[in-house]
Short mmCIF file of C-alpha atoms in Angstrom, two decimals:
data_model
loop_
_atom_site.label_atom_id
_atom_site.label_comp_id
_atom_site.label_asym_id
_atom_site.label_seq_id
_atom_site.Cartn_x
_atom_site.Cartn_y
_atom_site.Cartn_z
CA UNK L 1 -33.60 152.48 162.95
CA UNK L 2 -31.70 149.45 164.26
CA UNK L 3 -27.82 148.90 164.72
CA UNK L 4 -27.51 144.82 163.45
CA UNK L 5 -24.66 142.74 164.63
CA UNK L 6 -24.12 139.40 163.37
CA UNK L 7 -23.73 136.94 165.98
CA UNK L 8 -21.33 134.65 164.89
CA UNK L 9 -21.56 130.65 164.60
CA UNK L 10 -19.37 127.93 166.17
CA UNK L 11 -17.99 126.59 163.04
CA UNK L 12 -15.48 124.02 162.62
CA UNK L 13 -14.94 124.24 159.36
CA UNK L 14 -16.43 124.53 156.00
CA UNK L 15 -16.97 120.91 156.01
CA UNK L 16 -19.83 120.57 158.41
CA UNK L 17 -23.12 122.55 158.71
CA UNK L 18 -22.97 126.02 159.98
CA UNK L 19 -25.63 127.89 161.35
CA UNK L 20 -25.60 131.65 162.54
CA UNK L 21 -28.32 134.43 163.81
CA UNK L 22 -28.29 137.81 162.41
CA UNK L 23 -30.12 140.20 165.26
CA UNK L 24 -30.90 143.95 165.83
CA UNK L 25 -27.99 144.16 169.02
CA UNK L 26 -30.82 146.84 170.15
CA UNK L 27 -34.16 146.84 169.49
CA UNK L 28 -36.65 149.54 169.59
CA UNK L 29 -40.21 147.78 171.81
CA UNK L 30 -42.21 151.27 172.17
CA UNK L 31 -41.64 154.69 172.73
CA UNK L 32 -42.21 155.48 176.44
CA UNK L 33 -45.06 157.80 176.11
CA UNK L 34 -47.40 154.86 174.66
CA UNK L 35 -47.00 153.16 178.06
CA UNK L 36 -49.38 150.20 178.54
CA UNK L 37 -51.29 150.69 174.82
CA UNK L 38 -48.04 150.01 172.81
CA UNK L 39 -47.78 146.77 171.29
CA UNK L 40 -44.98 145.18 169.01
CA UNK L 41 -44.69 141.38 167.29
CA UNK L 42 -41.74 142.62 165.02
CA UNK L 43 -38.95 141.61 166.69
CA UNK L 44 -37.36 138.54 164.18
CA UNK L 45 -35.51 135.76 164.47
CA UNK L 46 -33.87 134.80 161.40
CA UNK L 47 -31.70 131.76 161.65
CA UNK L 48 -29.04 131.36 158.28
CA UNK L 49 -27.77 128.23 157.28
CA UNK L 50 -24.75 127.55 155.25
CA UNK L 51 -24.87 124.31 154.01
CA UNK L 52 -21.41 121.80 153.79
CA UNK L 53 -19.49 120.57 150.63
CA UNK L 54 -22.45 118.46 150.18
CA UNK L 55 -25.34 120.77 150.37
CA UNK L 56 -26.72 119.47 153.37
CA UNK L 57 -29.16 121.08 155.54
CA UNK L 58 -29.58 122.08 159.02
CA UNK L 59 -32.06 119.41 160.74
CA UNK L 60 -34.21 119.42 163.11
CA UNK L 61 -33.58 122.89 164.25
CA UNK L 62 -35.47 124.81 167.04
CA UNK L 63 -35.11 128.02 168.39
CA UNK L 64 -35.44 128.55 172.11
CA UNK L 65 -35.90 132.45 173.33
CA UNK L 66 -35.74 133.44 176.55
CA UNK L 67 -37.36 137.06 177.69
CA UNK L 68 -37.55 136.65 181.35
CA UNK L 69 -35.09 139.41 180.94
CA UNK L 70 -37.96 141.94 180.06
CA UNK L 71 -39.54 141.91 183.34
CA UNK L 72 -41.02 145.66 184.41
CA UNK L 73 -39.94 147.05 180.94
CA UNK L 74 -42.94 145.09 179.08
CA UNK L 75 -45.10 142.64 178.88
CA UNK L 76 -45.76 139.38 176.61
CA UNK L 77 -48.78 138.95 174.82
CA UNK L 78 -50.57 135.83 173.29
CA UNK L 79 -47.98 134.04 170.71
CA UNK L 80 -49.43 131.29 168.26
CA UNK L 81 -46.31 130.91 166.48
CA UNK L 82 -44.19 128.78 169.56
CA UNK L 83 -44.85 127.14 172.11
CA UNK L 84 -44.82 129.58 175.32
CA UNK L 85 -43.82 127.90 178.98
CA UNK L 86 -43.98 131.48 180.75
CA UNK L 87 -41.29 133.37 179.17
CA UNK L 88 -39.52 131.29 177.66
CA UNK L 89 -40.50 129.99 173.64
CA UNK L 90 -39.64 127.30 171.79
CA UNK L 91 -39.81 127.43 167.78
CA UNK L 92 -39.89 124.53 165.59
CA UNK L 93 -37.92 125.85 162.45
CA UNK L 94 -37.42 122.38 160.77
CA UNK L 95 -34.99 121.49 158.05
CA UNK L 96 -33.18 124.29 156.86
CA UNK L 97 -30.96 125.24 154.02
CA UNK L 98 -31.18 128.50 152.94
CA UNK L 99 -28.65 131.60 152.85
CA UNK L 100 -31.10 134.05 153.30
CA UNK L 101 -32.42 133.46 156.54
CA UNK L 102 -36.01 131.57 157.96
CA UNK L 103 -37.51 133.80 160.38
CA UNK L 104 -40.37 133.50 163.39
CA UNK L 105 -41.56 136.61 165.27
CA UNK L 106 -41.64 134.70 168.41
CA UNK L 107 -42.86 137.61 171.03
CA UNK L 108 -45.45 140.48 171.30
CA UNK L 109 -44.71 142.91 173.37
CA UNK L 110 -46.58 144.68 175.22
CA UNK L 111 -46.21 148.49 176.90
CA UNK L 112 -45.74 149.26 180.47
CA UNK L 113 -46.98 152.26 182.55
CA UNK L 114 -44.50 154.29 184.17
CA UNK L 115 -40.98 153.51 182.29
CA UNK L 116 -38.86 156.16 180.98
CA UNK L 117 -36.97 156.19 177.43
CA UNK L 118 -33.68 154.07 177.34
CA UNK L 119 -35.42 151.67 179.91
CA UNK L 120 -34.57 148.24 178.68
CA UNK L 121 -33.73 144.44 179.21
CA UNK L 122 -32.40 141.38 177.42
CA UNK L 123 -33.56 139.14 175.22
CA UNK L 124 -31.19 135.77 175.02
CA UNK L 125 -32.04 132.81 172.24
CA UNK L 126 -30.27 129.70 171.72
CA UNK L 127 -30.51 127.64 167.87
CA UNK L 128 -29.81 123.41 167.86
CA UNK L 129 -29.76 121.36 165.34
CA UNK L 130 -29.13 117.69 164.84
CA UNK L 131 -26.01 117.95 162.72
CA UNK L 132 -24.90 121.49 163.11
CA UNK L 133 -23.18 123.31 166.32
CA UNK L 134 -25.55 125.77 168.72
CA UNK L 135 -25.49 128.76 168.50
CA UNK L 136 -26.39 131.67 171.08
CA UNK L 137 -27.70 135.44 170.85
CA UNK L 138 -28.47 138.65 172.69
CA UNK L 139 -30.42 141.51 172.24
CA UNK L 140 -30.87 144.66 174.41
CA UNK L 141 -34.82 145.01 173.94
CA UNK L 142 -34.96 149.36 174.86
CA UNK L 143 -38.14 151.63 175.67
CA UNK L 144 -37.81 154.71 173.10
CA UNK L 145 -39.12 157.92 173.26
CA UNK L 146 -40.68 160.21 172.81
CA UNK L 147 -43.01 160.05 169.75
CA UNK L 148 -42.37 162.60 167.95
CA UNK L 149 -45.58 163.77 165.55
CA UNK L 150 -46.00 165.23 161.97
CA UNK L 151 -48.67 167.22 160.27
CA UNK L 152 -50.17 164.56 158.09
CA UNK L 153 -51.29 165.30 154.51
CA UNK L 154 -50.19 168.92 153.76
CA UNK L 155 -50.83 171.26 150.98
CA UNK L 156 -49.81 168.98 147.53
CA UNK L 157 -47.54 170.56 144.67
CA UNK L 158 -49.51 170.42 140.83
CA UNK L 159 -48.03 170.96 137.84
CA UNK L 160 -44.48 170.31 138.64
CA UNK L 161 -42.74 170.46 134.83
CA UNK L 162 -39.98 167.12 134.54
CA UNK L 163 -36.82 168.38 135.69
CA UNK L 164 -38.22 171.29 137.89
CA UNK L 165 -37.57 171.42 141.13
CA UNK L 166 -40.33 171.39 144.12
CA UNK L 167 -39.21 171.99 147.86
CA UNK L 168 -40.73 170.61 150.73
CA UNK L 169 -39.96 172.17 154.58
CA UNK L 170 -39.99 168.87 157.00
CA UNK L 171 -42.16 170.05 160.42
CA UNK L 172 -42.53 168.16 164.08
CA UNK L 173 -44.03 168.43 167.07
CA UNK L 174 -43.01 166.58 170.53
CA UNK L 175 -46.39 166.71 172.10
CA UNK L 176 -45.12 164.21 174.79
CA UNK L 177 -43.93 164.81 178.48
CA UNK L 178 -40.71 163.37 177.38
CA UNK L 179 -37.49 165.54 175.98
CA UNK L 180 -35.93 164.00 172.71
CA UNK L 181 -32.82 163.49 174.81
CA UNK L 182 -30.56 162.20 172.23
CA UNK L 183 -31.66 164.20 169.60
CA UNK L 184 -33.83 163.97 166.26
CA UNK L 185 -33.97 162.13 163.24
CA UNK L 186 -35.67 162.98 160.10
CA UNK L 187 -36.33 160.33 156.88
CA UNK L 188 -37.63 161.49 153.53
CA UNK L 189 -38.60 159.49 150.61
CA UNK L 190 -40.28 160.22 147.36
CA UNK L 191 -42.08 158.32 145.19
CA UNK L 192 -40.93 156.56 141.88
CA UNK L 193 -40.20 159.02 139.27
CA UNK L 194 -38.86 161.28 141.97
CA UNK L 195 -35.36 162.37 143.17
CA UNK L 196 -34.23 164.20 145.92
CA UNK L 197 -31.65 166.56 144.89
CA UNK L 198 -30.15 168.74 148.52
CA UNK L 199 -27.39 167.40 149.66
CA UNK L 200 -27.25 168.34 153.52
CA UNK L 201 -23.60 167.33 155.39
CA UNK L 202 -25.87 165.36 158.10
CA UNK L 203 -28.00 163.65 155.66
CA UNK L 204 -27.13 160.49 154.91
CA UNK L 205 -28.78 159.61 151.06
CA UNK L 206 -29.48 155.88 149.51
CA UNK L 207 -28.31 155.52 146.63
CA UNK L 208 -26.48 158.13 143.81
CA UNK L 209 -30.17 159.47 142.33
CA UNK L 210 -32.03 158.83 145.89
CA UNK L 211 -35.37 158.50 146.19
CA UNK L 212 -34.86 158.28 150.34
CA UNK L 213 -32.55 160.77 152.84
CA UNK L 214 -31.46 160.47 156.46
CA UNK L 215 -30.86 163.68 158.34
CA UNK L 216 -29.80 163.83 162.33
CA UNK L 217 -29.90 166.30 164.33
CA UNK L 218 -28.15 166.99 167.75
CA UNK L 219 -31.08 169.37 168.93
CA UNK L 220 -33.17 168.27 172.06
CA UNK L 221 -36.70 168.57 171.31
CA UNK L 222 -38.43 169.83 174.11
CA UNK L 223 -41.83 168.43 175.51
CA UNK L 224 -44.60 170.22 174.20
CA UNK L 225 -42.33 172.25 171.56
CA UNK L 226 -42.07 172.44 167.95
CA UNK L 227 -39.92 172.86 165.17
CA UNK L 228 -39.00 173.05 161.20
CA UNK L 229 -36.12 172.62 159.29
CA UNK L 230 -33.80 175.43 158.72
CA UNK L 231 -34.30 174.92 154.70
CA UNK L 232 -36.17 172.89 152.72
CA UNK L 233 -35.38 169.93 150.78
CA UNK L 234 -35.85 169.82 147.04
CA UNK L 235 -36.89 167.35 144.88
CA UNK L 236 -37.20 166.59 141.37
CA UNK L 237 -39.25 164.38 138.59
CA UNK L 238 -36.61 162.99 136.82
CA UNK L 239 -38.77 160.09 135.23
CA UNK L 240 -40.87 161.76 132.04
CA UNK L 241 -43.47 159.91 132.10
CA UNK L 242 -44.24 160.53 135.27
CA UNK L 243 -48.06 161.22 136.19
CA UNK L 244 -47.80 162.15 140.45
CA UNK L 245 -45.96 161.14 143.05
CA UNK L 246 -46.01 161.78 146.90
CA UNK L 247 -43.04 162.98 149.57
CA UNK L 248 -43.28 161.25 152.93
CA UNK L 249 -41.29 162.20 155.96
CA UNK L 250 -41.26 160.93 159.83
CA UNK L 251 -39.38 161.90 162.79
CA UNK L 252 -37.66 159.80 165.23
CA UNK L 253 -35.94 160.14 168.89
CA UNK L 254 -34.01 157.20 168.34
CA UNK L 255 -31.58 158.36 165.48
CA UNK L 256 -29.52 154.86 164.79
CA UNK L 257 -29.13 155.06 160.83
CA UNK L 258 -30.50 152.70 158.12
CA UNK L 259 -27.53 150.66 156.33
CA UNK L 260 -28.57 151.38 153.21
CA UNK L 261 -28.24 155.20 153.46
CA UNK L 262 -24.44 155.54 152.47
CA UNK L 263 -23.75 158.61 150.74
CA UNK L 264 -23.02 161.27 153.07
CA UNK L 265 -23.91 165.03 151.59
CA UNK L 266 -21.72 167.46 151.30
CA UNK L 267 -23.13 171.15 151.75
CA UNK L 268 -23.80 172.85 154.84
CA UNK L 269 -26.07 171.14 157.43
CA UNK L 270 -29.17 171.16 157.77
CA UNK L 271 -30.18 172.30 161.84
CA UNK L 272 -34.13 172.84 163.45
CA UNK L 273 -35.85 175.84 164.19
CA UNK L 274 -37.90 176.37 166.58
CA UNK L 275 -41.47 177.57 166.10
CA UNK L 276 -45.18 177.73 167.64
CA UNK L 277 -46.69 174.49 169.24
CA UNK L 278 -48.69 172.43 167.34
CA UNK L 279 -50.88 170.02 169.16
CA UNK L 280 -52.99 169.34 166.44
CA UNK L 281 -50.06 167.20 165.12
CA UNK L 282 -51.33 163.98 165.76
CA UNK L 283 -49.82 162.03 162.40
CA UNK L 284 -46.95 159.65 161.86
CA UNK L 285 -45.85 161.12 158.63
CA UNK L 286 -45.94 164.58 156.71
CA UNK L 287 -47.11 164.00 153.09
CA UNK L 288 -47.17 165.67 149.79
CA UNK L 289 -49.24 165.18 146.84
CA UNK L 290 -47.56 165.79 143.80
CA UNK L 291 -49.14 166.32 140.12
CA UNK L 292 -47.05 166.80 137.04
CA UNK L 293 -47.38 168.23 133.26
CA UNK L 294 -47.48 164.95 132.06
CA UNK L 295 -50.68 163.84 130.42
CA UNK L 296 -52.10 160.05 129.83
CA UNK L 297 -54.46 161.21 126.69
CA UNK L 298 -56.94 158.57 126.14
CA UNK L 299 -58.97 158.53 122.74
CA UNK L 300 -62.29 156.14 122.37
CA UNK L 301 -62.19 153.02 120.68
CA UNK L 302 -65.22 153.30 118.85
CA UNK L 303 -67.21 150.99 116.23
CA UNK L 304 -70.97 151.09 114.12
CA UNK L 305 -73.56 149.50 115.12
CA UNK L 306 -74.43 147.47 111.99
CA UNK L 307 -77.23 144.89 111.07
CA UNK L 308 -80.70 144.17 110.18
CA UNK L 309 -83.72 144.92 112.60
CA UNK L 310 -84.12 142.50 114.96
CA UNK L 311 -80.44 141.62 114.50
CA UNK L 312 -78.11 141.46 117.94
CA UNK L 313 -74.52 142.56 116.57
CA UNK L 314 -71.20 142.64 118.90
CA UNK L 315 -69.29 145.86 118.53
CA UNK L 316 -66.09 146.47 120.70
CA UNK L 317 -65.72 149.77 122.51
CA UNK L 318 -63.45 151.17 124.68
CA UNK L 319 -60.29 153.03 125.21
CA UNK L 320 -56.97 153.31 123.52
CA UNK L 321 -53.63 154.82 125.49
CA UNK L 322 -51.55 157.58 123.57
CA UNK L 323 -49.79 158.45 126.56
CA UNK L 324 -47.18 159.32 127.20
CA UNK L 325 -48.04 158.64 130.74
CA UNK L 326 -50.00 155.50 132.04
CA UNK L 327 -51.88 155.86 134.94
CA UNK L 328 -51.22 153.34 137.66
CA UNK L 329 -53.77 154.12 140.02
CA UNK L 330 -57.25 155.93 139.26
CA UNK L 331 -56.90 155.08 135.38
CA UNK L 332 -60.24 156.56 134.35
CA UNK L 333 -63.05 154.69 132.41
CA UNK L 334 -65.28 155.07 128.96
CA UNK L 335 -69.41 155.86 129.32
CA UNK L 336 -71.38 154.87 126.22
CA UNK L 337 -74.73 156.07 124.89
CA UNK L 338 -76.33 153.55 122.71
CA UNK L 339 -78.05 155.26 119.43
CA UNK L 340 -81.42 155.60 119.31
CA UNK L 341 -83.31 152.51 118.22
CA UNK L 342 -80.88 149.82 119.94
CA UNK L 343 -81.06 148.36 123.24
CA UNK L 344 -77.87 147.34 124.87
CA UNK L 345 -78.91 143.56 125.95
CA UNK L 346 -75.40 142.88 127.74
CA UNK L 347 -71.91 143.27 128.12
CA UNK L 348 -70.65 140.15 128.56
CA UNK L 349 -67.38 139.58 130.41
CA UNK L 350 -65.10 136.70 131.06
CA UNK L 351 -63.25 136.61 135.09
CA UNK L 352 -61.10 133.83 136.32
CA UNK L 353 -64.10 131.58 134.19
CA UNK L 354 -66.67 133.22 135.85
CA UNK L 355 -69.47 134.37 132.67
CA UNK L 356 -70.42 138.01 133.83
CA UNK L 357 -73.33 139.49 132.01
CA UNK L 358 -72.46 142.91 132.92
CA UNK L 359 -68.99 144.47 132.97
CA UNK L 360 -69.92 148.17 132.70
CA UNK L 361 -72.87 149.81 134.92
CA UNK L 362 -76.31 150.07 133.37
CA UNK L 363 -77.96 153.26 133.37
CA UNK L 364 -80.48 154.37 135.91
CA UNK L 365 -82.76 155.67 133.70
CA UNK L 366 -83.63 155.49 129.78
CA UNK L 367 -81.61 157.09 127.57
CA UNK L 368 -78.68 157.06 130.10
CA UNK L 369 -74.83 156.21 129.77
CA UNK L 370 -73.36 152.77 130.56
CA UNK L 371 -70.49 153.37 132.60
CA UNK L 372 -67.36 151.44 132.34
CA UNK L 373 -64.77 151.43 135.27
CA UNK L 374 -61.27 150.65 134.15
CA UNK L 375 -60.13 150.53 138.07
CA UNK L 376 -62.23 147.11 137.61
CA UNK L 377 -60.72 143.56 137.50
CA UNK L 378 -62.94 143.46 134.29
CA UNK L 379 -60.65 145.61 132.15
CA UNK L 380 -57.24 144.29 131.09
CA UNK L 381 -55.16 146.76 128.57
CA UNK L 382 -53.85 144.88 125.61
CA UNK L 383 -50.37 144.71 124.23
CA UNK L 384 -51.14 148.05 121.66
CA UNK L 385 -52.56 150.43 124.92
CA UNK L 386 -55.92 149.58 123.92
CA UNK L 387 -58.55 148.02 126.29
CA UNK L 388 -62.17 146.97 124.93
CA UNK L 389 -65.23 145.32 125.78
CA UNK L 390 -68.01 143.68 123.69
CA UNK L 391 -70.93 145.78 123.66
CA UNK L 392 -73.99 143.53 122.13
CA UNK L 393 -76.62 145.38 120.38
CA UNK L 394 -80.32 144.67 119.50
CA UNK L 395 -81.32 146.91 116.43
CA UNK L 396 -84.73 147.82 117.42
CA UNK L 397 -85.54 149.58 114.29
CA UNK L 398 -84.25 151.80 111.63
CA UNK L 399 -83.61 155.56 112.36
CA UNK L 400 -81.52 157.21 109.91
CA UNK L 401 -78.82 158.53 110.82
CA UNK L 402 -79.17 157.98 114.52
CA UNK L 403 -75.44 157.97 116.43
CA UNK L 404 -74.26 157.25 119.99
CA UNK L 405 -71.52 158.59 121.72
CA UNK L 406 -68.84 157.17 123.66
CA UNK L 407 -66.44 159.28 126.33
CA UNK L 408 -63.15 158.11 127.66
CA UNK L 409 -61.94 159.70 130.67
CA UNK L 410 -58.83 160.01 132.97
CA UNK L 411 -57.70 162.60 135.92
CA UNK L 412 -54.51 162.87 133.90
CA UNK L 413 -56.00 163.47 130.50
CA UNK L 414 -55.11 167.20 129.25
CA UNK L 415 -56.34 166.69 126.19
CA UNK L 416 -60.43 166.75 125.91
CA UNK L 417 -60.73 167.57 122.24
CA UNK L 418 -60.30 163.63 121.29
CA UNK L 419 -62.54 162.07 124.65
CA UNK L 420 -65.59 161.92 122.64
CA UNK L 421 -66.03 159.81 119.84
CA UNK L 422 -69.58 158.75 117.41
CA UNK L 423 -70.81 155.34 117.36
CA UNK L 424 -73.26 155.24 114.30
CA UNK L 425 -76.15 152.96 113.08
CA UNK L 426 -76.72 151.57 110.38
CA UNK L 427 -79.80 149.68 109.76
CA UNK L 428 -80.74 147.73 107.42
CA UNK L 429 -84.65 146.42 107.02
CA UNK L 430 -85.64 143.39 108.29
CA UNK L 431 -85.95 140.06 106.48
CA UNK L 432 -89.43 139.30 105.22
CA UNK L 433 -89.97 136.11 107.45
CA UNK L 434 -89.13 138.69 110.61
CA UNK L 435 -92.40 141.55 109.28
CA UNK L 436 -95.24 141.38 111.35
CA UNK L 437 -97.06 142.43 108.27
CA UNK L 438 -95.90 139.36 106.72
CA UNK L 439 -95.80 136.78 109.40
CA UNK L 440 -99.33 136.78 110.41
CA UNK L 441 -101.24 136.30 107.02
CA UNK L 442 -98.33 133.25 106.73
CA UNK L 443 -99.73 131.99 109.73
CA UNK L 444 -103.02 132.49 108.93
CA UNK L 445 -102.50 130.45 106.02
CA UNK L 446 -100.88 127.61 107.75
CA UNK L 447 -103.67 127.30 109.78
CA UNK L 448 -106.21 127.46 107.03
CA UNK L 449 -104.43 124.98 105.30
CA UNK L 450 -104.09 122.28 108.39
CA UNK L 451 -107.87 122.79 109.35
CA UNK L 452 -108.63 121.95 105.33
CA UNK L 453 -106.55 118.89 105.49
CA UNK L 454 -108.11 117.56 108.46
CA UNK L 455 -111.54 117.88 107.17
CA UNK L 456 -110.57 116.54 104.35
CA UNK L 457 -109.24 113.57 106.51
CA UNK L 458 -112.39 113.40 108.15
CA UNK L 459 -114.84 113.35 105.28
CA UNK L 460 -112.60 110.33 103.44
CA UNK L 461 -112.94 108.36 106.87
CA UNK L 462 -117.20 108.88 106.51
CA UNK L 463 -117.09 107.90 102.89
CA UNK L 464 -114.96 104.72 103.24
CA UNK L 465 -116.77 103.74 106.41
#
């Protein structure tokens, strides 16, 4: 939204240190409708550095800013970053040698009753340095205005085919006491996997497939008025594996455009038309959901429960990607049923070496379904689109042909005829040594036995005594 000027160094020549500031020549503080409740710590500093044949950096270099200038257009707030004597801040920025810029936010600022948009003052700072020249900058700190609103969330597009075009019709709403003097501006971006496809003469679009679009328009928007574009703009998934997406737009009444929006369009232009208030436009953005064809089918990794009675046997279960689409953000989860005569005794899980018992939910109630959340830090997919966990069984007892179920689920899976999946036991008997049966007349035994030789003990002591 910013015009940036490069204020230029004192160099002498490539030999020595050079340092320069690159600035917004006008910055936006608050749009004049906030008044007193605005408040803004974006306003940056960056200081570059281009080292000398020698690579040496910049030492020793502060930054002194000086915004007496802003006095009835806002107010500063608290700063921990540098050291405030009234309005005027010093910032320690150290050794530097860098060609990308170190940057402090050295003021908030704070809204003022009563100012009007394109109020404004200036902002001067001054850069030293041990063994480079000073350098000086200025930036005309403005009031904007007004704030222009959007609908918010509006009604989403589903089942948009790849390469099918959606539309989406950009509204507003200045519900300020301020006129959008110097007309509108409109930005819309979509999502990854998305590209807008109208070219409008005053849009401006970043990049040859753009994902974002800059449209001005000369229009005054009238306090308490509101308006639409004249046509829509369409959009496109051009990615194929592309799951959903969202379009986001946002007015502004201070139409300076970005740098990176470069390609002008070249149809007719777009223009506003005017329609009935809306004061329950209280958003900063319009958006629109956006579902596609595309399906992430999920099938169950599944496995048999296998071992003797009173055996605890591992089996891995979970869920295996067939995509073609992989979800990013909700990506589903697996619930399993154990089969009847096992108890599930735990799911262990290894975190950033932290042992975890339990990765998946236990069951409320008997005979209920583990649930396993794959939105969880637990779950990480492996290199084949599989992800599994170790369930660990205890065979309670044998019960032919008893089978549990596992279910994989995703909001993107279109394909419910593979979700569910069997997870059989088989069970074998148990050993002798484990029978109760057995076991107890063993013991029995033991016991007889011990008792005998201890009398036996006791009886050769009498004799021999």
């Amino acid at each position: 939204m910013f015009a940036t000027a490069v204020t230029p160094a004192a160099a002498d020549g490539t030999d020595r240190v050079v340092m320069r500031f690159e600035t917004e020549k006008t910055f936006v503080m608050y749009n004049a409708d906030e008044g007193a409740e605005a408040s803004n710590n974006g306003f940056h500093v960056p200081v570059f550095v281009e080292p000398d044949k020698d690579g040496t950096p910049a030492r020793n270099v502060r930054v002194v800013v000086d915004a007496s200038g802003l006095k009835g257009v806002a107010r500063l707030g608290d700063n921990r970053m540098c050291k405030a004597e009234g309005p005027v801040y010093t910032c320690e920025y150290g050794d530097l040698q860098n060609g990308d810029g170190e940057s402090y936010d050295p003021l908030v600022l704070l809204g003022v009753d009563g100012v009007e948009p394109g109020d404004s003052g200036t902002v001067t700072y001054t850069a030293t340095a041990d063994n480079a020249p000073m350098i000086t900058g200025t930036t005309r700190m403005a009031v904007g205005g007004p704030t222009l609103s959007a609908p918010g969330k509006e009604e989403g597009v589903s089942g948009l085919a790849p390469g099918k075009p959606a539309q989406v019709t950009p509204r507003l709403a200045n519900n300020t006491r301020f006129p959008a003097a110097h007309g509108v501006a409109l930005q819309v971006n979509v999502s990854e996997g998305l590209t807008l496809t109208t070219r409008y003469s005053n849009c401006f679009y970043a990049g040859p497939s753009p994902t974002s679009a800059w449209c001005t328009f000369r229009a005054v928007a009238a306090p308490g008025a509101a308006y639409r574009t004249s046509a829509p703009l369409a959009y496109t998934v051009t990615a194929p594996k592309t799951l959903s997406g969202e379009v986001t737009y946002t007015w502004s009444s201070a139409p300076h455009r970005p740098a990176q929006h470069a390609t002008r369009g070249t149809g007719a232009p777009l223009t506003l038309v005017r329609t009935a208030a809306h004061r329950d436009f209280d958003d900063s953005h319009g958006r629109v959901g956006v579902t596609t064809t595309v399906q992430a089918d999920y099938e169950p990794v599944t496995g048999t429960v296998r071992g003797r009675v009173g055996d605890t046997v591992s089996v891995k279960l979970g869920v295996r990607r067939l995509g073609p689409g992989s979800p990013s953000g909700d990506v589903g989860g697996f619930e399993v049923v154990p089969p009847e005569g096992t108890t599930v005794t735990s799911i262990p899980f290894t975190f950033e070496d932290t042992d975890g018992k339990w990765a998946c939910d236990r069951p409320g109630k008997p005979g209920g379904a583990f649930v396993c959340d794959l939105n969880s830090d637990v779950f990480w997919p492996g290199s084949d689109g599989t992800t599994t966990v170790e369930f660990r069984f205890h065979v309670d007892r044998r019960v032919p042909g008893a089978k549990g179920t596992i279910r994989v689920h995703n909001p993107f899976d279109r394909t419910p005829g593979n979700d569910i999946a069997a997870i059989p036991l088989e069970a074998s008997p148990a050993p002798p040594y484990r029978k109760p049966a057995v076991l107890v007349p063993t013991a029995l035994s033991a016991v007889a036995v011990l008792a005998g030789i201890v009398l036996y003990c006791r009886r050769r002591r009498r004799t021999t005594a």
